[in-house]
Short mmCIF file of C-alpha atoms and ligand atoms in Angstrom, two decimals:
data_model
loop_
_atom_site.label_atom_id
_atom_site.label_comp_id
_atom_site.label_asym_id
_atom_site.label_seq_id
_atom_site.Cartn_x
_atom_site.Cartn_y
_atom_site.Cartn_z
CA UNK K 889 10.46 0.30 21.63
CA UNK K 890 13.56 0.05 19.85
CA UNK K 891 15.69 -2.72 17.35
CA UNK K 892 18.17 -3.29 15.16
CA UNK K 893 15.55 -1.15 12.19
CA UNK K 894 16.17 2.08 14.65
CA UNK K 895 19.75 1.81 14.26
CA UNK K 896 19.76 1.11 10.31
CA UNK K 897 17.89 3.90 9.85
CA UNK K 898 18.45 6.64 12.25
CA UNK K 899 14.99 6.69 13.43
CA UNK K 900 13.28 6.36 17.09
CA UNK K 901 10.72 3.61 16.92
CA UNK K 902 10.58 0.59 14.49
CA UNK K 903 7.01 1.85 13.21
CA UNK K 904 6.83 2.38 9.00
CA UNK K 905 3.71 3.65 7.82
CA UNK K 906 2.88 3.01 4.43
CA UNK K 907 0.76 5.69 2.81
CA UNK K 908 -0.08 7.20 -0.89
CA UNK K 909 0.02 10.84 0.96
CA UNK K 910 3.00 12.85 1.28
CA UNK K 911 1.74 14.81 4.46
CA UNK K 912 1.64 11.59 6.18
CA UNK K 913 4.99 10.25 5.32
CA UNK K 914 6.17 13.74 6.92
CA UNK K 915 4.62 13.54 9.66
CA UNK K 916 5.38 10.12 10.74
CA UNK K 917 9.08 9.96 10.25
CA UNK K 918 9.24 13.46 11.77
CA UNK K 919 7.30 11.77 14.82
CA UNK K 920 10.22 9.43 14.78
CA UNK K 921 8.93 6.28 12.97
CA UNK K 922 9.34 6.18 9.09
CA UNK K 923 7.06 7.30 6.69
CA UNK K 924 7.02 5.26 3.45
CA UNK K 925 5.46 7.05 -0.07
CA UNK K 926 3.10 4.21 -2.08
CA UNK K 927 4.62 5.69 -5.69
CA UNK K 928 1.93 3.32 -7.98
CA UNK K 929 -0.16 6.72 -8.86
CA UNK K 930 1.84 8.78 -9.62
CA UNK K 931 3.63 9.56 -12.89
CA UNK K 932 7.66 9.70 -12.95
CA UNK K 933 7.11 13.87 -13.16
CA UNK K 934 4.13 13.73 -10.37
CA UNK K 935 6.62 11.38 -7.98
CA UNK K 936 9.29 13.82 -8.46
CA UNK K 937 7.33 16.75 -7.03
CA UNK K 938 6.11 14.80 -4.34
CA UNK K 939 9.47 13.77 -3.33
CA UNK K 940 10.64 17.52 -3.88
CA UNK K 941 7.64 18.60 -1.63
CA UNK K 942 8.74 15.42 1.50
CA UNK K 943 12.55 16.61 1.25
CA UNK K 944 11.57 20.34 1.81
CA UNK K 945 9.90 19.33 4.83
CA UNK K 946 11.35 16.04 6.86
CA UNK K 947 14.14 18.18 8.08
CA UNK K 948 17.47 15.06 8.43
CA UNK K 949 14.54 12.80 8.95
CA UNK K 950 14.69 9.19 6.29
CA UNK K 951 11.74 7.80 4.21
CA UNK K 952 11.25 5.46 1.46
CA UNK K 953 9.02 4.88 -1.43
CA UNK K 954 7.41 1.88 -2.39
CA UNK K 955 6.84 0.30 -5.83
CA UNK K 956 4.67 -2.17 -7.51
CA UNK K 957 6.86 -4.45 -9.69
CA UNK K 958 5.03 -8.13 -9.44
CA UNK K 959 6.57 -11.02 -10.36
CA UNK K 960 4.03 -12.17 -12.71
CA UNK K 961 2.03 -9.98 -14.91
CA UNK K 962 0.81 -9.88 -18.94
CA UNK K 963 3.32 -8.30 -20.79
CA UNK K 964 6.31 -9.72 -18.37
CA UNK K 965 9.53 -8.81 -20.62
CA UNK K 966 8.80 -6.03 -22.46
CA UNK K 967 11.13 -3.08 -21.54
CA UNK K 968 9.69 -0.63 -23.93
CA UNK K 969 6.86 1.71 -21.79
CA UNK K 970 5.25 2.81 -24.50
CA UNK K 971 5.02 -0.57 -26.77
CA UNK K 972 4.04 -2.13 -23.62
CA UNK K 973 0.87 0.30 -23.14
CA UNK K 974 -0.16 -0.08 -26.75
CA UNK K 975 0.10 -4.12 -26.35
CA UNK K 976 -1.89 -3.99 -23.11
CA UNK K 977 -4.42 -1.69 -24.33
CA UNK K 978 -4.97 -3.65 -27.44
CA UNK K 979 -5.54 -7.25 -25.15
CA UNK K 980 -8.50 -5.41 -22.88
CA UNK K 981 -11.92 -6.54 -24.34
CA UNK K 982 -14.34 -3.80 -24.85
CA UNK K 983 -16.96 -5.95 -22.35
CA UNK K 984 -14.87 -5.30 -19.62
CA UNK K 985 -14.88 -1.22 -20.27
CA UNK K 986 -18.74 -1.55 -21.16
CA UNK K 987 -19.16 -3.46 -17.62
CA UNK K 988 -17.84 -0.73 -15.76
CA UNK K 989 -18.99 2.03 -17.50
CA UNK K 990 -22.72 0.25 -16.57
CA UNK K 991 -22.11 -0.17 -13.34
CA UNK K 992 -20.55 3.65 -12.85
CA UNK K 993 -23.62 4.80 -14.83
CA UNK K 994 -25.72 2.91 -12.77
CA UNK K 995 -24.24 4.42 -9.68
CA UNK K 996 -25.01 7.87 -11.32
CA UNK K 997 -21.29 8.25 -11.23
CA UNK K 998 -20.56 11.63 -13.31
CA UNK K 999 -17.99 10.99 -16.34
CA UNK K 1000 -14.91 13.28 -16.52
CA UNK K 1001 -14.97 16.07 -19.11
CA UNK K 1002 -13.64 14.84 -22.54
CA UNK K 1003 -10.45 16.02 -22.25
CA UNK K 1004 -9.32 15.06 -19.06
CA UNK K 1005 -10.64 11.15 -19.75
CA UNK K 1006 -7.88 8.41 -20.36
CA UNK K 1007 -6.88 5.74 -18.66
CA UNK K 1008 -3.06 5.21 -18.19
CA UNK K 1009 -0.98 2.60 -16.92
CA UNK K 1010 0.87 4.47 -14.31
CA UNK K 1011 2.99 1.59 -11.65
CA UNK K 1012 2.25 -1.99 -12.39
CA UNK K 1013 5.29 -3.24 -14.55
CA UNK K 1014 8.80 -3.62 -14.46
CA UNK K 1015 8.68 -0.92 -17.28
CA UNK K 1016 6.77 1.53 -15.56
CA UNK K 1017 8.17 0.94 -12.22
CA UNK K 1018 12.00 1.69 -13.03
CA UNK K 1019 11.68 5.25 -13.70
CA UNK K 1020 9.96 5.80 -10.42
CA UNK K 1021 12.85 4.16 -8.57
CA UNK K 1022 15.56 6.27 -10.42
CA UNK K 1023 13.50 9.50 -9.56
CA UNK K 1024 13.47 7.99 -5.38
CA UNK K 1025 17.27 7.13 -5.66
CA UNK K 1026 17.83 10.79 -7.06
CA UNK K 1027 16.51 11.95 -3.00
CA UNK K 1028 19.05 11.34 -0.87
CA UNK K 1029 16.66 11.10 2.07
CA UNK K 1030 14.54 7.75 0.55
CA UNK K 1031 16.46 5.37 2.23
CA UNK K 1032 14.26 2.64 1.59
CA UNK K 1033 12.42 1.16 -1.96
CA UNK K 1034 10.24 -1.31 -0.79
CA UNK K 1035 7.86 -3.66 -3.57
CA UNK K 1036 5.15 -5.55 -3.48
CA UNK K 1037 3.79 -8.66 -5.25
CA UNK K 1038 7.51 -9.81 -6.17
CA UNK K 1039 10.76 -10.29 -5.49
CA UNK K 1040 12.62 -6.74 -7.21
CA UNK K 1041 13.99 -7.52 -9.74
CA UNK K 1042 18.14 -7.76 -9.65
CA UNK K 1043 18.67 -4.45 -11.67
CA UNK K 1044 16.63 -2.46 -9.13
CA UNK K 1045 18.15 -4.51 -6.21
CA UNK K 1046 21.37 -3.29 -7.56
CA UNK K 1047 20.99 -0.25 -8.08
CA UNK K 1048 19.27 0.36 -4.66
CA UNK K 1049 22.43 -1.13 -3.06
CA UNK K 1050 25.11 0.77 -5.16
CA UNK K 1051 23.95 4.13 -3.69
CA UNK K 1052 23.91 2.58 -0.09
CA UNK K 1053 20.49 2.25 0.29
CA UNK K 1054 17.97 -0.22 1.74
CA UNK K 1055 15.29 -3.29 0.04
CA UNK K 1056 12.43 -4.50 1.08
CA UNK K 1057 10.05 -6.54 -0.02
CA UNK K 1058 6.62 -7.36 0.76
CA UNK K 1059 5.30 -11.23 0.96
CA UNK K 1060 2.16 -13.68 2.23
CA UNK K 1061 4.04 -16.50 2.44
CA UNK K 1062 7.64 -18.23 3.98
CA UNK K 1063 8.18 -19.62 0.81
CA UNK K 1064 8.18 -16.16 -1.43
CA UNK K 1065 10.06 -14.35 1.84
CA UNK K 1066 12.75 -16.93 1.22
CA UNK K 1067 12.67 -15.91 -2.31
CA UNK K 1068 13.37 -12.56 -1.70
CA UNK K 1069 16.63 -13.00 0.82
CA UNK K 1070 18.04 -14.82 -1.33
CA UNK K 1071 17.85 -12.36 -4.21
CA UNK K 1072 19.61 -10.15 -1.59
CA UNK K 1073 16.46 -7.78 -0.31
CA UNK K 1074 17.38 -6.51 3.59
CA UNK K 1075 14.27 -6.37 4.97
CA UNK K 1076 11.06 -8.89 4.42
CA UNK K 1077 8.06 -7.37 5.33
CA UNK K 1078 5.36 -10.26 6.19
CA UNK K 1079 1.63 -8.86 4.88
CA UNK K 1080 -1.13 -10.97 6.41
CA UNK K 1081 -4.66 -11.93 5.29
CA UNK K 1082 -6.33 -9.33 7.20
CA UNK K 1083 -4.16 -6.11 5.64
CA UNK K 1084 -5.18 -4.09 3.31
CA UNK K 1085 -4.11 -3.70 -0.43
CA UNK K 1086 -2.86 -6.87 -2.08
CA UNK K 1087 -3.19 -9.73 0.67
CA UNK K 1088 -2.47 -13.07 0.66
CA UNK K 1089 -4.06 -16.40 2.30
CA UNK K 1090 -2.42 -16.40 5.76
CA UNK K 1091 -3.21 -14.42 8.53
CA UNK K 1092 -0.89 -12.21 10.05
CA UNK K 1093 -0.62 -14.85 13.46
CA UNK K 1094 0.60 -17.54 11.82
CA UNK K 1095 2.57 -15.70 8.84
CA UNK K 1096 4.65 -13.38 11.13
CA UNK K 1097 6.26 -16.48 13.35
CA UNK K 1098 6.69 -18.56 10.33
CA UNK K 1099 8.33 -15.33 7.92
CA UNK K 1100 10.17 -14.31 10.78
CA UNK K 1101 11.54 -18.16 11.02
CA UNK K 1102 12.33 -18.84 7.90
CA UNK K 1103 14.98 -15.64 7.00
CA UNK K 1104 16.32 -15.04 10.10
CA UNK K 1105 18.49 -13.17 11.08
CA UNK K 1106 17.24 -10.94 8.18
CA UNK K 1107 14.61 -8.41 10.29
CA UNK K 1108 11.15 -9.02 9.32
CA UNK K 1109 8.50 -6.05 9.56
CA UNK K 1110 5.18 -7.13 10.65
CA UNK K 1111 2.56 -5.82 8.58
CA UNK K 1112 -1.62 -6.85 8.31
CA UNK K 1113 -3.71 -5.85 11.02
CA UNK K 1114 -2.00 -3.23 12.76
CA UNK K 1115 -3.70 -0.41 14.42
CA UNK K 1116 -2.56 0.01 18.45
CA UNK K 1117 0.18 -0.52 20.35
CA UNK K 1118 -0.79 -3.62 21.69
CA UNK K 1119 -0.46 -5.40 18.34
CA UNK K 1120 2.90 -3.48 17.79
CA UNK K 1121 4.53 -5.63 21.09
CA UNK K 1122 2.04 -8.97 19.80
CA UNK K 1123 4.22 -8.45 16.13
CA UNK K 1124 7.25 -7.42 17.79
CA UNK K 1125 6.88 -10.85 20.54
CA UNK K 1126 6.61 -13.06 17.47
CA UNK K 1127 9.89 -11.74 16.31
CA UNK K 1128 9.21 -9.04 14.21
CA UNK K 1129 12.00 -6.20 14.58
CA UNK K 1130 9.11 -3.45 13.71
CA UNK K 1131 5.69 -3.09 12.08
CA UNK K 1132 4.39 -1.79 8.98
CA UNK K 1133 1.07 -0.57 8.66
CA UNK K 1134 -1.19 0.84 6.00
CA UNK K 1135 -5.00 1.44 7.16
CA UNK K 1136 -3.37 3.01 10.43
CA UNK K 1137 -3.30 5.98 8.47
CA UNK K 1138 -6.48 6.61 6.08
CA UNK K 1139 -8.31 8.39 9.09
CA UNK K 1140 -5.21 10.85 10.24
CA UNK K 1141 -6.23 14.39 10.10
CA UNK K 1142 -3.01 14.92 7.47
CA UNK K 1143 -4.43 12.18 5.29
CA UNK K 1144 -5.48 13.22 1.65
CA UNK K 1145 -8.43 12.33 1.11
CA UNK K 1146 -12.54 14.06 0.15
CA UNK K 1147 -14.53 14.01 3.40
CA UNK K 1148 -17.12 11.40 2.20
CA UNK K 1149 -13.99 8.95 2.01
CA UNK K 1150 -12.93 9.85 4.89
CA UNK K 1151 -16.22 8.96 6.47
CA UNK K 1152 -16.26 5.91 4.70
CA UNK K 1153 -13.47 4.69 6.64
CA UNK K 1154 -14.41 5.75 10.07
CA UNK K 1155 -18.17 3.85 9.82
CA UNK K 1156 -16.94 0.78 8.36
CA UNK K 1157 -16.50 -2.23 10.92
CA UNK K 1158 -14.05 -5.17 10.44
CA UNK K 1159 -16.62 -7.08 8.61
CA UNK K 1160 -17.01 -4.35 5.81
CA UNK K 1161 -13.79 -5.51 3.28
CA UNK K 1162 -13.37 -8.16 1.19
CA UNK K 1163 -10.96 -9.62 -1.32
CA UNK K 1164 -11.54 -8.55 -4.79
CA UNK K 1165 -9.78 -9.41 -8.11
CA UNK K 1166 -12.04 -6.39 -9.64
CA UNK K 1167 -9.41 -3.58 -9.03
CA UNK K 1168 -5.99 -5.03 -10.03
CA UNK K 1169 -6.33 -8.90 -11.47
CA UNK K 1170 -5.06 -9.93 -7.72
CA UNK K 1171 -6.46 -10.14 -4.56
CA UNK K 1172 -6.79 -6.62 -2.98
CA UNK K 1173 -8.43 -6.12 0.32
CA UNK K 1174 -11.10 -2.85 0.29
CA UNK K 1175 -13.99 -1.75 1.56
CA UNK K 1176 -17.22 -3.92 0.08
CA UNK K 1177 -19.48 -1.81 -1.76
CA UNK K 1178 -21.87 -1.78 -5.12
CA UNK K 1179 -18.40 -1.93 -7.32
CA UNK K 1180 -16.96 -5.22 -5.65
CA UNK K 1181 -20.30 -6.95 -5.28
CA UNK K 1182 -21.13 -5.91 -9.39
CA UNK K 1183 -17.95 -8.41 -10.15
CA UNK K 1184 -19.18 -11.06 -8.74
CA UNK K 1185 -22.67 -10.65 -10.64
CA UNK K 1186 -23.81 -13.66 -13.38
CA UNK K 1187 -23.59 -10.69 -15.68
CA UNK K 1188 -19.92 -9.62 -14.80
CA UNK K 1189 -16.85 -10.51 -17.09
CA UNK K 1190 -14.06 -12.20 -15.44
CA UNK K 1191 -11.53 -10.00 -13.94
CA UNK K 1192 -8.67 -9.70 -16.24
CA UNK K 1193 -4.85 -10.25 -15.15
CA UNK K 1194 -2.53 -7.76 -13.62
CA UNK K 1195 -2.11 -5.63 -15.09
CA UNK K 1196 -5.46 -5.04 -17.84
CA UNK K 1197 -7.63 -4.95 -15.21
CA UNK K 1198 -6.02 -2.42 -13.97
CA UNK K 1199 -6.78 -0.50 -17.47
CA UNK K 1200 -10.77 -1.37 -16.75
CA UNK K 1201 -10.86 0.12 -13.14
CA UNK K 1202 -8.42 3.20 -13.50
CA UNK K 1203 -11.45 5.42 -14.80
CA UNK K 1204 -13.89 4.09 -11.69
CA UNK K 1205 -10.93 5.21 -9.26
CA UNK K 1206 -10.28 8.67 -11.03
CA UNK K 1207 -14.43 9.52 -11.27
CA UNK K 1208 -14.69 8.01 -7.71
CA UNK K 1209 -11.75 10.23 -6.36
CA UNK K 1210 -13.09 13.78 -8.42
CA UNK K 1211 -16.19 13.10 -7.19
CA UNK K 1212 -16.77 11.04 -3.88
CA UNK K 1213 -19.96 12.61 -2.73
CA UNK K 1214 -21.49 11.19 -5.91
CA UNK K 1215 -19.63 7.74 -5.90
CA UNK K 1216 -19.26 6.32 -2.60
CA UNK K 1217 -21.35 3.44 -3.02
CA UNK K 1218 -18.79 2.29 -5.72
CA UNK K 1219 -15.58 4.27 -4.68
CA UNK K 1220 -12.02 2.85 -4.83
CA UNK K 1221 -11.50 2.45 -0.73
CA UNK K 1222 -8.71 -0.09 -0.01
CA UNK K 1223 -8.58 -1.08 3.35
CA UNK K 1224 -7.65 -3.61 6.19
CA UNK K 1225 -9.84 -5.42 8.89
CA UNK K 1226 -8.20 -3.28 11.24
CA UNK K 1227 -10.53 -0.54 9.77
CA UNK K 1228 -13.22 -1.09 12.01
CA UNK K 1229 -11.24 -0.21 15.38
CA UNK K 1230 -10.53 3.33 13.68
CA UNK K 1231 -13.30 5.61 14.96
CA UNK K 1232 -11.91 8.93 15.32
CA UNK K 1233 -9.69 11.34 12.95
CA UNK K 1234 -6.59 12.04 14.76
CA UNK K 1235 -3.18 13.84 13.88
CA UNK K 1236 -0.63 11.55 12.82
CA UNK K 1237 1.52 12.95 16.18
CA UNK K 1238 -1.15 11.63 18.03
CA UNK K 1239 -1.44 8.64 16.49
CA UNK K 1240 2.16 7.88 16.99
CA UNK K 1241 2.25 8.53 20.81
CA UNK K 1242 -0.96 6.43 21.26
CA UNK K 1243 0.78 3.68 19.85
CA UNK K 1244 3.89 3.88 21.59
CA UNK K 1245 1.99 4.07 25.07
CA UNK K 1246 -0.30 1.57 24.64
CA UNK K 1247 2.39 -0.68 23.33
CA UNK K 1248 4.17 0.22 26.24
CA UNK K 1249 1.24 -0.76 28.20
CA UNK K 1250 1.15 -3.85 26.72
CA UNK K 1251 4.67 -4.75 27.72
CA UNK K 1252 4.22 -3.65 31.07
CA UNK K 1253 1.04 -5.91 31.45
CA UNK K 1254 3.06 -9.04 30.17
CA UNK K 1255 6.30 -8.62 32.50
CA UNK K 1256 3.33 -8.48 35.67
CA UNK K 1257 2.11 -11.81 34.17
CA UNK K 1258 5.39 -13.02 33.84
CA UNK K 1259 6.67 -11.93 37.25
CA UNK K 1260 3.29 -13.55 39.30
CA UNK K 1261 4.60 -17.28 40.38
CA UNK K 1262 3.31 -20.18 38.78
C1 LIG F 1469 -5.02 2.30 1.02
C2 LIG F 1469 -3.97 1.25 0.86
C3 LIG F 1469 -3.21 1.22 -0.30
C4 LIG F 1469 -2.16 0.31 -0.42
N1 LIG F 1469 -1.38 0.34 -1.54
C5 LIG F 1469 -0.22 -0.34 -1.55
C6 LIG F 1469 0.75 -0.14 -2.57
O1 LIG F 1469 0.55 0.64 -3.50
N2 LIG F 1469 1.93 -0.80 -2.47
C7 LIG F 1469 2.20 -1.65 -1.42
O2 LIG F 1469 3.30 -2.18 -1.33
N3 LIG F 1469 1.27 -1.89 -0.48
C8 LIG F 1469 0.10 -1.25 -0.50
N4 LIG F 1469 -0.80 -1.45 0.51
C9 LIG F 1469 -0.49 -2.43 1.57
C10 LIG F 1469 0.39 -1.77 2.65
O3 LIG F 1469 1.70 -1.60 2.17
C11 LIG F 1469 0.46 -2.62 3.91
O4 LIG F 1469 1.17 -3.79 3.66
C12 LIG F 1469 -0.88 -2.97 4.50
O5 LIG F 1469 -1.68 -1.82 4.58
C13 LIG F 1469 -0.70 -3.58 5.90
O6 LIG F 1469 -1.92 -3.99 6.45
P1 LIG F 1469 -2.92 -3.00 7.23
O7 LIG F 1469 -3.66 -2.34 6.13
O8 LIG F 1469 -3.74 -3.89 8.05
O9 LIG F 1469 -2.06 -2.04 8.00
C14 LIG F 1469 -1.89 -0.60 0.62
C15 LIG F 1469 -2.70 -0.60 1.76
C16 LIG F 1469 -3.73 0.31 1.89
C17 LIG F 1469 -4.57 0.29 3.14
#
């Protein structure tokens, strides 16, 4: 299972996991695939230690770090982090706050103690965003920034390209992948329907072929609905030079992560997510629960753009994370449809040599078909 990603990037197997947990990026690029850190949680000093923490421990092994800098969003323009904060703050209605804090309250969802409440605005903007790539280009081993929800902008593209390092750039669509090569990002990674996190319309079947179509000969990762081996060689005989996956890895054994979470993910089936504007202001693909169903209630507000809304449901995800036992029925779980094929907790080595056999398997099965006359 090689391509033209392996060689890029020094690693054995075009498979890039996506993940908000350090131990995971680790372990996957030390299995030979590449582990990629979701940086939208963490503050500039948090991202540095986490980085500090991967480099210690991914021996000559690459990674990247990923970044949420959307193309649209209130507040577009403003440079300033802090004047941007106080702006957004000021344009969230208190009904939104009041909504959540009902529904939390109804959920018997404990508040934090006084001083540890706040809700900031970590990821989300252009603002926000650029000190967390300046920390990742600091690491000589992040090889890759990846972004979602936009095109990068050209300073970052720059400045990811003047220290010899990689783009990419997640999409749902031909028409925004075309966007993106021509703003000069190197690898297009093509996020289907069914995917977790921020999804678009099309489903990953129709969206790799046509991505994959459309910038070629720029490599397209195929991401949205990727679990086993078998859909690695599916992505990779539509065109794709690799995969990228994100639920793959919320039931690993090295995944962060409060056991009632955890559980959470292994019982839910592919039916169990939805697409919910109640998190972000966009479509984001998690597990459906009391929180996602309140929003669409005749009582709920309107969720607000990217990125207030993100203001409203930063305090459910904190209480939900300190304490899950308490909050599942409302808890912050993002997740794919390939959830529901992910039964068992497994280490991330494990998980890695699955999918290489079974895609293997896969292969084998197809050049049998192809070999029988007819
Ligand atoms: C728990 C979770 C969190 C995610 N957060 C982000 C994120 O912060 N940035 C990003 O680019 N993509 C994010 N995604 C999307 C992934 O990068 C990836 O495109 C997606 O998981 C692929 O579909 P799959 O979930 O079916 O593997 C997230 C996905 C999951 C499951």
């Amino acid at each position: 299972m090689r391509s033209e990603l392996c060689d890029l990037f020094g690693i054995d197997v075009p498979i890039f996991a996506f993940t908000h947990c350090r131990d995971v990026v680790v372990e996957v690029s030390k299995a030979g695939g590449f582990g990629v850190l979701g940086a939208v949680g963490f503050t500039p000093r948090q991202l540095e230690i986490e980085l500090q923490w991967i480099d210690e421990r991914i021996g000559d092994r690459p990674y990247g770090v990923d970044t949420i800098i959307p193309n649209k969003y209130e507040g577009e323009g403003e440079t300033d982090a802090a004047k941007l904060e106080t702006a957004l703050r000021a344009a969230v209605p208190q009904a939104h706050y009041d909504f959540s804090d009902r529904v939390l309250a109804e959920h018997g969802v404990p508040e934090f103690p006084e001083e540890e409440k706040g809700r900031e605005l970590l990821g989300w903007t252009h603002a926000t965003a650029l000190p967390q790539v300046e920390i990742a280009l600091a690491h000589e081993k992040v090889q890759l920034i990846a972004n979602a929800l936009g095109t990068p902008p050209p300073d970052v593209i720059q400045s990811v390209h003047a220290c010899g390092r990689k783009v990419a750039a997640l999409c749902g669509n031909a028409h925004h992948a075309l966007r993106h090569k021509e703003a000069g990002v190197d690898i297009i990674i093509a996020q289907g329907h069914e995917g977790g996190g921020h999804t678009g319309e099309i489903a990953s079947m129709v969206l790799w072929p046509e991505v994959v179509d459309a910038v070629a000969p720029t490599p397209v990762l195929a991401a949205g609905g990727v679990g086993s081996g078998r859909q690695i060689a599916a992505a990779m005989a539509l065109g794709a030079a690799g995969t990228w996956s994100g639920t793959r890895w919320l039931t690993v054994k090295e995944a962060a992560g409060a056991l009632a979470q955890k559980e959470s993910y292994l019982a839910a089936t592919s039916r169990d997510t939805v697409r919910t504007r109640s998190i972000s202001g966009k479509p984001a693909r998690i597990l459906r629960n009391d929180w996602t169903e309140a929003w669409d209630r005749p009582d709920a507000p309107d969720p607000l753009p990217m990125p207030l809304q993100g203001l409203v449901s930063i305090d459910m995800m904190r209480r939900t994370m300190r304490y899950p036992d308490q909050a599942q029925a409302v808890a912050f779980n993002p997740a794919g449809q390939v959830i529901g094929m992910l039964n068992q907790v497994q280490s991330v080595r494990a998980v890695m040599s699955d999918l290489i056999d079974d895609f293997h398997e896969a292969v084998e099965r197809l050049q049998e078909s192809a070999a029988q006359p007819g």
